[in-house]
Short mmCIF file of C-alpha atoms and ligand atoms in Angstrom, two decimals:
data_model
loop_
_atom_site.label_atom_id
_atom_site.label_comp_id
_atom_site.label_asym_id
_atom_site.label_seq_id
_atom_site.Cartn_x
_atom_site.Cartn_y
_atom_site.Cartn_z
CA UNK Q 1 17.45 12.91 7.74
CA UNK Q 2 14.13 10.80 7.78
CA UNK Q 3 11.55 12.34 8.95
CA UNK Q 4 8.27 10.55 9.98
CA UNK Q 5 4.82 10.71 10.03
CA UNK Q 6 2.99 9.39 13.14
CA UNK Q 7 1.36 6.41 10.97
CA UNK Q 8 4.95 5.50 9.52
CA UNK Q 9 7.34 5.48 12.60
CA UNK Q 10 8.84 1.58 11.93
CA UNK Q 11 9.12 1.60 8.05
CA UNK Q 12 10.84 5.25 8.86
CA UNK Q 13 13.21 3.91 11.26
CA UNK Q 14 14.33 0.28 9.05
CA UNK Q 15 14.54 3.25 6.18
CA UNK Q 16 16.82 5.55 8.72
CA UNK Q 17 19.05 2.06 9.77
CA UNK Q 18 19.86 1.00 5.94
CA UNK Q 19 20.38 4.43 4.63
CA UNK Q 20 22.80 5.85 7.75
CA UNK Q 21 20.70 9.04 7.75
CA UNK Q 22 19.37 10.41 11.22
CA UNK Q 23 15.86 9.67 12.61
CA UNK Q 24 14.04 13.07 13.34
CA UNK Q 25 12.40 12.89 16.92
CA UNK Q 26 9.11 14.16 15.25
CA UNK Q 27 6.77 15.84 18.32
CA UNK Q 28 2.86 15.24 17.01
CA UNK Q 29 0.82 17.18 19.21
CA UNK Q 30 -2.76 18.46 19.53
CA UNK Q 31 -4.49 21.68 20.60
CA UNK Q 32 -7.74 21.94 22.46
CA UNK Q 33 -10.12 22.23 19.19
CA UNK Q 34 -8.46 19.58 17.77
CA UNK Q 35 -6.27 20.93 15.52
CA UNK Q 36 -3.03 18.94 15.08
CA UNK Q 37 0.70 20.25 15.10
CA UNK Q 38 4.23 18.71 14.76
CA UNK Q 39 7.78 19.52 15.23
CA UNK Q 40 10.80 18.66 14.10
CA UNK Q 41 13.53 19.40 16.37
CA UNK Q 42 15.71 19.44 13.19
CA UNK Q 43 17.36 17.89 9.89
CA UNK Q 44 19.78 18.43 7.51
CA UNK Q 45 19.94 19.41 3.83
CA UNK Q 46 17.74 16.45 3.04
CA UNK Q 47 14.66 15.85 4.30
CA UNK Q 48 12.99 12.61 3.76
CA UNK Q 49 9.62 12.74 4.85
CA UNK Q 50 8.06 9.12 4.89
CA UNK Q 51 4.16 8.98 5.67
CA UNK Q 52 1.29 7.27 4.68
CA UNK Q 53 -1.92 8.69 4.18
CA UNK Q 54 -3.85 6.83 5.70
CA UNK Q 55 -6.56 9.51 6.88
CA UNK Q 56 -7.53 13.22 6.60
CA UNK Q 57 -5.65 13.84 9.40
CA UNK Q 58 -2.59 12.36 8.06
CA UNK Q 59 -3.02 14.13 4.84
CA UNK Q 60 -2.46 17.39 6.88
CA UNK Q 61 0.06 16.33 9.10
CA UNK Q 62 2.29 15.31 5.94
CA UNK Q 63 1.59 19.19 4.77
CA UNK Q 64 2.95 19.90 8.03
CA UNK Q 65 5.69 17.83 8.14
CA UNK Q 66 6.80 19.15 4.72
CA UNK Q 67 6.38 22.42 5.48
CA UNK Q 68 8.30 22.37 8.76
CA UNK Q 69 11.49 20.67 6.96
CA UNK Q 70 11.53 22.72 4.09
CA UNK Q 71 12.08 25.90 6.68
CA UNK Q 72 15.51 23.59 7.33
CA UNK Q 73 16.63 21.87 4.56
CA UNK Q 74 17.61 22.61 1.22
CA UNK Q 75 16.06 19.38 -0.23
CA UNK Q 76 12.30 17.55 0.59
CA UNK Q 77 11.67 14.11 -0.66
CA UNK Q 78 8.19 12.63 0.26
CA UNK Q 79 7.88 9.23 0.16
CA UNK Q 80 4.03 7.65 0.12
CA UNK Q 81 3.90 4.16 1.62
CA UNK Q 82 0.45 4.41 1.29
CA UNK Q 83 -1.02 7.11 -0.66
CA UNK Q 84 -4.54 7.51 0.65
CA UNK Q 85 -7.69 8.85 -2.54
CA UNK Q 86 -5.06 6.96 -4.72
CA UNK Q 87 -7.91 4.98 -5.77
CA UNK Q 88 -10.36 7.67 -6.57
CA UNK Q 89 -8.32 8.37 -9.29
CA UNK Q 90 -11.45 9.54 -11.85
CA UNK Q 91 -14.68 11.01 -11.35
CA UNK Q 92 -17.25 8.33 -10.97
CA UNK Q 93 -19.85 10.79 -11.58
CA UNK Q 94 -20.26 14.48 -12.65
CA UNK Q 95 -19.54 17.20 -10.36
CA UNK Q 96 -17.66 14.66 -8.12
CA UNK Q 97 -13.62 15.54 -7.90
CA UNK Q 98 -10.58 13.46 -8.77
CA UNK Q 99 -9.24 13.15 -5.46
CA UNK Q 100 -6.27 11.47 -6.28
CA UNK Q 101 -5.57 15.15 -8.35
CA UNK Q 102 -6.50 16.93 -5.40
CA UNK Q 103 -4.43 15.75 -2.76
CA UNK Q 104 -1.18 15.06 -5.59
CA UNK Q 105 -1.17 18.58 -5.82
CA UNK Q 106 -1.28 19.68 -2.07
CA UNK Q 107 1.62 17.15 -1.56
CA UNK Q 108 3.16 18.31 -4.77
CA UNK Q 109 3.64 22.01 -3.42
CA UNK Q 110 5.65 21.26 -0.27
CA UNK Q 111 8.30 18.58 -1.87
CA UNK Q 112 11.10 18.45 -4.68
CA UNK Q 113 9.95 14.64 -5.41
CA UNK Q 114 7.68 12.02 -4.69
CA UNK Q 115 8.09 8.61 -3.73
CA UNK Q 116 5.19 5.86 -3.62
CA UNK Q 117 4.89 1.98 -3.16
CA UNK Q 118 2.49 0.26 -5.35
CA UNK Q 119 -0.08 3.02 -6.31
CA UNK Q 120 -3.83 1.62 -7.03
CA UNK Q 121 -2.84 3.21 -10.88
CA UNK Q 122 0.66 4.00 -11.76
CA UNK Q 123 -1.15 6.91 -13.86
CA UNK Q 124 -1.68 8.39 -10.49
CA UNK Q 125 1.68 9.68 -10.27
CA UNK Q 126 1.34 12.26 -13.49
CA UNK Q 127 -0.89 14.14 -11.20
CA UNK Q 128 2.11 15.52 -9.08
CA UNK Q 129 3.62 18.30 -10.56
CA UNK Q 130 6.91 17.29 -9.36
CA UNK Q 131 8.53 13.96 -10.36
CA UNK Q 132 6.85 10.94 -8.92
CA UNK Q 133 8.25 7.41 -9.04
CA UNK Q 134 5.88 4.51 -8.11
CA UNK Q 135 7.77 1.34 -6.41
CA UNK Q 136 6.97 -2.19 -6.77
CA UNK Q 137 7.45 -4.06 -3.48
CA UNK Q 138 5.00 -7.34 -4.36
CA UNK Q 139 8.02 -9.30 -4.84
CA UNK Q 140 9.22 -9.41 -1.09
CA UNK Q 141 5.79 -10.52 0.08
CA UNK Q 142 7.42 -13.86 -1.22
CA UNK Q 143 9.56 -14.12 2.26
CA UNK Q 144 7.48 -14.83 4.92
CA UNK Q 145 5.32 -17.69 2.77
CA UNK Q 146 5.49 -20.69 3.73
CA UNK Q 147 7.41 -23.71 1.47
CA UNK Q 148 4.57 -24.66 -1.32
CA UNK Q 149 4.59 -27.36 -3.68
CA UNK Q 150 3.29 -26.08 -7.06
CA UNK Q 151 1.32 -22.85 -5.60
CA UNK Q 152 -0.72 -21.10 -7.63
CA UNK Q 153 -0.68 -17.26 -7.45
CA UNK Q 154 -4.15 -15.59 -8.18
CA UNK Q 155 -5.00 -11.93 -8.87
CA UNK Q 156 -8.65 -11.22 -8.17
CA UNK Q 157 -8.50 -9.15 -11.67
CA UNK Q 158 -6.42 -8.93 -14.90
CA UNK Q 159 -5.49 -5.45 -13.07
CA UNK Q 160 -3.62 -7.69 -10.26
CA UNK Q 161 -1.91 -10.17 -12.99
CA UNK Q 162 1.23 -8.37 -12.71
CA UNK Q 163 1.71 -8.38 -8.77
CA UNK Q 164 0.84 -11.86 -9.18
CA UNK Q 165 3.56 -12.12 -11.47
CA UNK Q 166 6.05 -10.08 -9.76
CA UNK Q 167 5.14 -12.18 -6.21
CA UNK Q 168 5.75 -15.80 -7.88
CA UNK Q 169 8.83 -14.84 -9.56
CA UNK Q 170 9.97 -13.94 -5.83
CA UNK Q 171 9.14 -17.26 -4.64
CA UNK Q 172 11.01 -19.14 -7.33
CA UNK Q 173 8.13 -21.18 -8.99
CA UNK Q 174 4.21 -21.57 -9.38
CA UNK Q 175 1.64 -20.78 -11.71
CA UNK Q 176 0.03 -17.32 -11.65
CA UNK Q 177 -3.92 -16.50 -12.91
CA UNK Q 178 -6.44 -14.30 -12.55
CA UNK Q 179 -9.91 -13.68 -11.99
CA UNK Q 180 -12.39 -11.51 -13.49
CA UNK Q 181 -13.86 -9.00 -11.06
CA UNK Q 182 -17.13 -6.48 -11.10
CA UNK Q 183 -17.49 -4.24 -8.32
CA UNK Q 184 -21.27 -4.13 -7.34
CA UNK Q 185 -20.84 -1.21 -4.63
CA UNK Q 186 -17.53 -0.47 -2.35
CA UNK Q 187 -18.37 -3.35 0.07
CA UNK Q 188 -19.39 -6.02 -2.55
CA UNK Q 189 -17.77 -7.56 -5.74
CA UNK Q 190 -18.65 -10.13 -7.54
CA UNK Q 191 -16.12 -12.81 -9.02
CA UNK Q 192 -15.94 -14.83 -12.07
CA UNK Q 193 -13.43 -18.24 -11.11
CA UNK Q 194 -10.65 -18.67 -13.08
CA UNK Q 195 -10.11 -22.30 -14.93
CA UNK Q 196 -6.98 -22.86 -13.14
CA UNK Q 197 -6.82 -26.17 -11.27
CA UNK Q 198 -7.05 -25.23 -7.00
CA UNK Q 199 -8.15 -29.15 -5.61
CA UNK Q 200 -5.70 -29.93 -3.01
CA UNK Q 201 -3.33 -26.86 -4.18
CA UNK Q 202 -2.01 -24.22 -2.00
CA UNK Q 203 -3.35 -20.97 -3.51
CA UNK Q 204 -1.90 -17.55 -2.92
CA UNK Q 205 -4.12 -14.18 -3.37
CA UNK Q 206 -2.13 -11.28 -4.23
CA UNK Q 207 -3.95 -7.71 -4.51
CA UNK Q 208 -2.07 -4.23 -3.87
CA UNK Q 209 -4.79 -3.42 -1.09
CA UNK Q 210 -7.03 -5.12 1.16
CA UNK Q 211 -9.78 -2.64 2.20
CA UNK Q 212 -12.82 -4.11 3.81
CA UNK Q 213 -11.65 -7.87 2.61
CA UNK Q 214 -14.73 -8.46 0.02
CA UNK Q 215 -12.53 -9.25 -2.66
CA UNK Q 216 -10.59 -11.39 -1.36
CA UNK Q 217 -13.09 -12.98 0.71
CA UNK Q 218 -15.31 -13.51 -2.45
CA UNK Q 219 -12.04 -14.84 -4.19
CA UNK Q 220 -11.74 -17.27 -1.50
CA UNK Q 221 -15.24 -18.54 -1.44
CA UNK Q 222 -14.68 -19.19 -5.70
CA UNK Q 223 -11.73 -21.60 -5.14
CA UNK Q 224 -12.41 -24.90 -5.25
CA UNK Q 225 -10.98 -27.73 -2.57
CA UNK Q 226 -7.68 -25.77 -1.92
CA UNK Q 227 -5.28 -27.17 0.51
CA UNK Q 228 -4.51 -23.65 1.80
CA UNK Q 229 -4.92 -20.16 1.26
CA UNK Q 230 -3.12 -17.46 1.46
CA UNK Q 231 -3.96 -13.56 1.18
CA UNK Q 232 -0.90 -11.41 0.40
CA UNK Q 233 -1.15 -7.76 -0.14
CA UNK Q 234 0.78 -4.74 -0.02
CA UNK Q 235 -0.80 -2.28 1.68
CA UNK Q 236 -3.23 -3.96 4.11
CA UNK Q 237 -5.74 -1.33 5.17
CA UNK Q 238 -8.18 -3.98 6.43
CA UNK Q 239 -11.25 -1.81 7.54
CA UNK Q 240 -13.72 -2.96 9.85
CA UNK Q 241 -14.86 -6.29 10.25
CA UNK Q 242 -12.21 -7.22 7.16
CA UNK Q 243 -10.02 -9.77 8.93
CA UNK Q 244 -13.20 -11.87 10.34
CA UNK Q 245 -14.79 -11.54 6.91
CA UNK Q 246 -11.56 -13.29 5.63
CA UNK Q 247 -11.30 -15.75 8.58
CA UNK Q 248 -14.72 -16.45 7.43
CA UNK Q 249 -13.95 -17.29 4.18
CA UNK Q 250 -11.46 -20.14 5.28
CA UNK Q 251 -8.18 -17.86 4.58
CA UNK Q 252 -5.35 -19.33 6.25
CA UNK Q 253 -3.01 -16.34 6.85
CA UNK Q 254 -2.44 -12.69 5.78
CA UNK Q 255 0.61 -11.31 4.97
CA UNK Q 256 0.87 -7.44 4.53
CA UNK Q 257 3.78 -4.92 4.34
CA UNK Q 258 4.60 -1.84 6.29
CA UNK Q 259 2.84 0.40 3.98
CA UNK Q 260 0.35 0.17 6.55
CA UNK Q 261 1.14 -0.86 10.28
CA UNK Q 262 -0.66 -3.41 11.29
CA UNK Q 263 -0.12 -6.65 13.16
CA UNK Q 264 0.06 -8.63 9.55
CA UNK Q 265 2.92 -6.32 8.11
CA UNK Q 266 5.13 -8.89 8.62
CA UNK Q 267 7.31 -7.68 5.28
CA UNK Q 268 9.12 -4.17 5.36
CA UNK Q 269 9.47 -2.11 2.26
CA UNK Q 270 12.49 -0.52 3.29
CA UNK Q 271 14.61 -2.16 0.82
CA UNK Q 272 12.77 -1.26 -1.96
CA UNK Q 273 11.71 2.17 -1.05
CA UNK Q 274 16.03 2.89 -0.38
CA UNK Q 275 17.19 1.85 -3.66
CA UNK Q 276 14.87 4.74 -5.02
CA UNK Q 277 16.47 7.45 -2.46
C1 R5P X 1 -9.26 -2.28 -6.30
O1 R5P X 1 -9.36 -2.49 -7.49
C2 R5P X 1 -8.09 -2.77 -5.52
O2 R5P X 1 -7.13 -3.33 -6.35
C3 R5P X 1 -8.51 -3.79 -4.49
O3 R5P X 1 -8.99 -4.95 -5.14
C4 R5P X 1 -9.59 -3.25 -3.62
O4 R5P X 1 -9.20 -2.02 -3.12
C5 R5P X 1 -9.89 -4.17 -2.47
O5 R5P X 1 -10.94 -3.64 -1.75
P1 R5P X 1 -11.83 -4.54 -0.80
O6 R5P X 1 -10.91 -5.25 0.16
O7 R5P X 1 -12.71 -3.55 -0.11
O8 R5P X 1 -12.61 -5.48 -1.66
#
């Protein structure tokens, strides 16, 4: 049975359709001080429980959910869309926590396996202490863009090169390059342009997360006469004024997955995600 988390309901229910399993009619409720609570009216030996993390509060409802479906089932497999402190994944300073660590370990105690779609760091999964298998899904970002002549794919950073990779081999053809990128603070990067020719080329940005759109926005602003461009990113978080910083910037259109529901996710990761189940 799938089992969802309030953030995850569609990518839960294309998951539910191409396995056969049952969708769990998951009750997310809310006391008077705030305090959250779920229920699952029930499942069978195996649990899938598929929610992003998205927030605090949907750190703790996944504890929930887990909890509540290992009192029924015999198995519990949590699959991360979107695993939220994935990119604090060191302390930045002393006395600060790994918080990736933290919160692999509170998932880690109520689940027989883990599950998750394009970490920030694959290294991130060695802090579960259950087995954790990270899932590529940049390739199917390829579907929904539009026909290109002679595109080039560009990761903002040689950390990206590979999703740029993975996304252009999806499309069938292109060049793929990368930029070099220094974070200043968490709302500003700066970006060093790449030497690949962009006058009068489409140009396709691929990252695994756009967060408040600076590096992609930056990115943008580097490129030089492009005939169009286009963002493409798995998990698109897009905090606050992101999408008008973008707009800004003269990008053309986003495309996101469900990792995150939002009205870009125009690509599920269901596919992916059920060849790993
Ligand atoms: C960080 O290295 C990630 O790969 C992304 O580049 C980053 O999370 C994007 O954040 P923002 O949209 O805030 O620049």
């Amino acid at each position: 049975m799938i089992v969802p988390g309030s953030a995850s309901q569609s990518l839960a229910a294309a998951l539910a359709e191409l396995l056969g399993e049952p969708l769990a009619a998951v009750e997310y409720d809310r006391f008077a001080d705030g305090e959250q609570l779920v229920r699952i009216p029930d499942t069978d030996e195996r649990a899938i429980v598929v929610a992003s993390t998205l927030s605090d509060r949907a750190h703790v409802e996944l504890l929930q959910l887990q909890d509540a479906a290992a009192e029924m089932a015999d198995e519990v497999i949590t699959v991360l869309p979107y695993m939220g402190y994935g990119r604090q994944d060191e302390a930045f300073e002393t006395g600060q926590p790994i918080s990736a660590r933290a919160v692999a370990k509170a998932i880690t105690t109520g689940t027989d396996r883990v599950l998750t779609v394009n970490p920030h760091e694959t290294a991130i999964c060695e802090f579960f202490d259950v087995s954790c298998t990270p899932v590529d899904a940049a390739r199917r970002l390829a579907k929904p863009l539009p026909t290109m002549d002679d595109p080039l794919f560009l990761a903002p950073d040689a950390g990206a090169i590979e999703l740029a990779t993975s996304l252009r081999d999806g499309y069938g053809s292109g060049e793929t390059d990368y930029f070099e990128k220094t974070r200043v603070t968490d709302t500003d990067v700066e970006i060093t342009p790449s030497d690949a020719e962009t006058h009068d080329r489409d140009v396709v940005l691929i990252d695994d997360i756009v967060a408040t759109g600076s590096t992609m926005s930056t990115a943008t602003s580097q490129l030089e006469a492009p005939a169009r461009v286009f963002v493409a990113c798995v998990h698109p978080l897009l905090a606050a004024n992101a999408r008008t910083q973008l707009a800004n910037a003269g990008v053309d259109a986003i495309f996101g997955t469900d990792t995150i529901e939002r009205p870009v996710s125009s690509v599920t990761v269901a596919p992916t995600v059920a060849e790993h189940l």
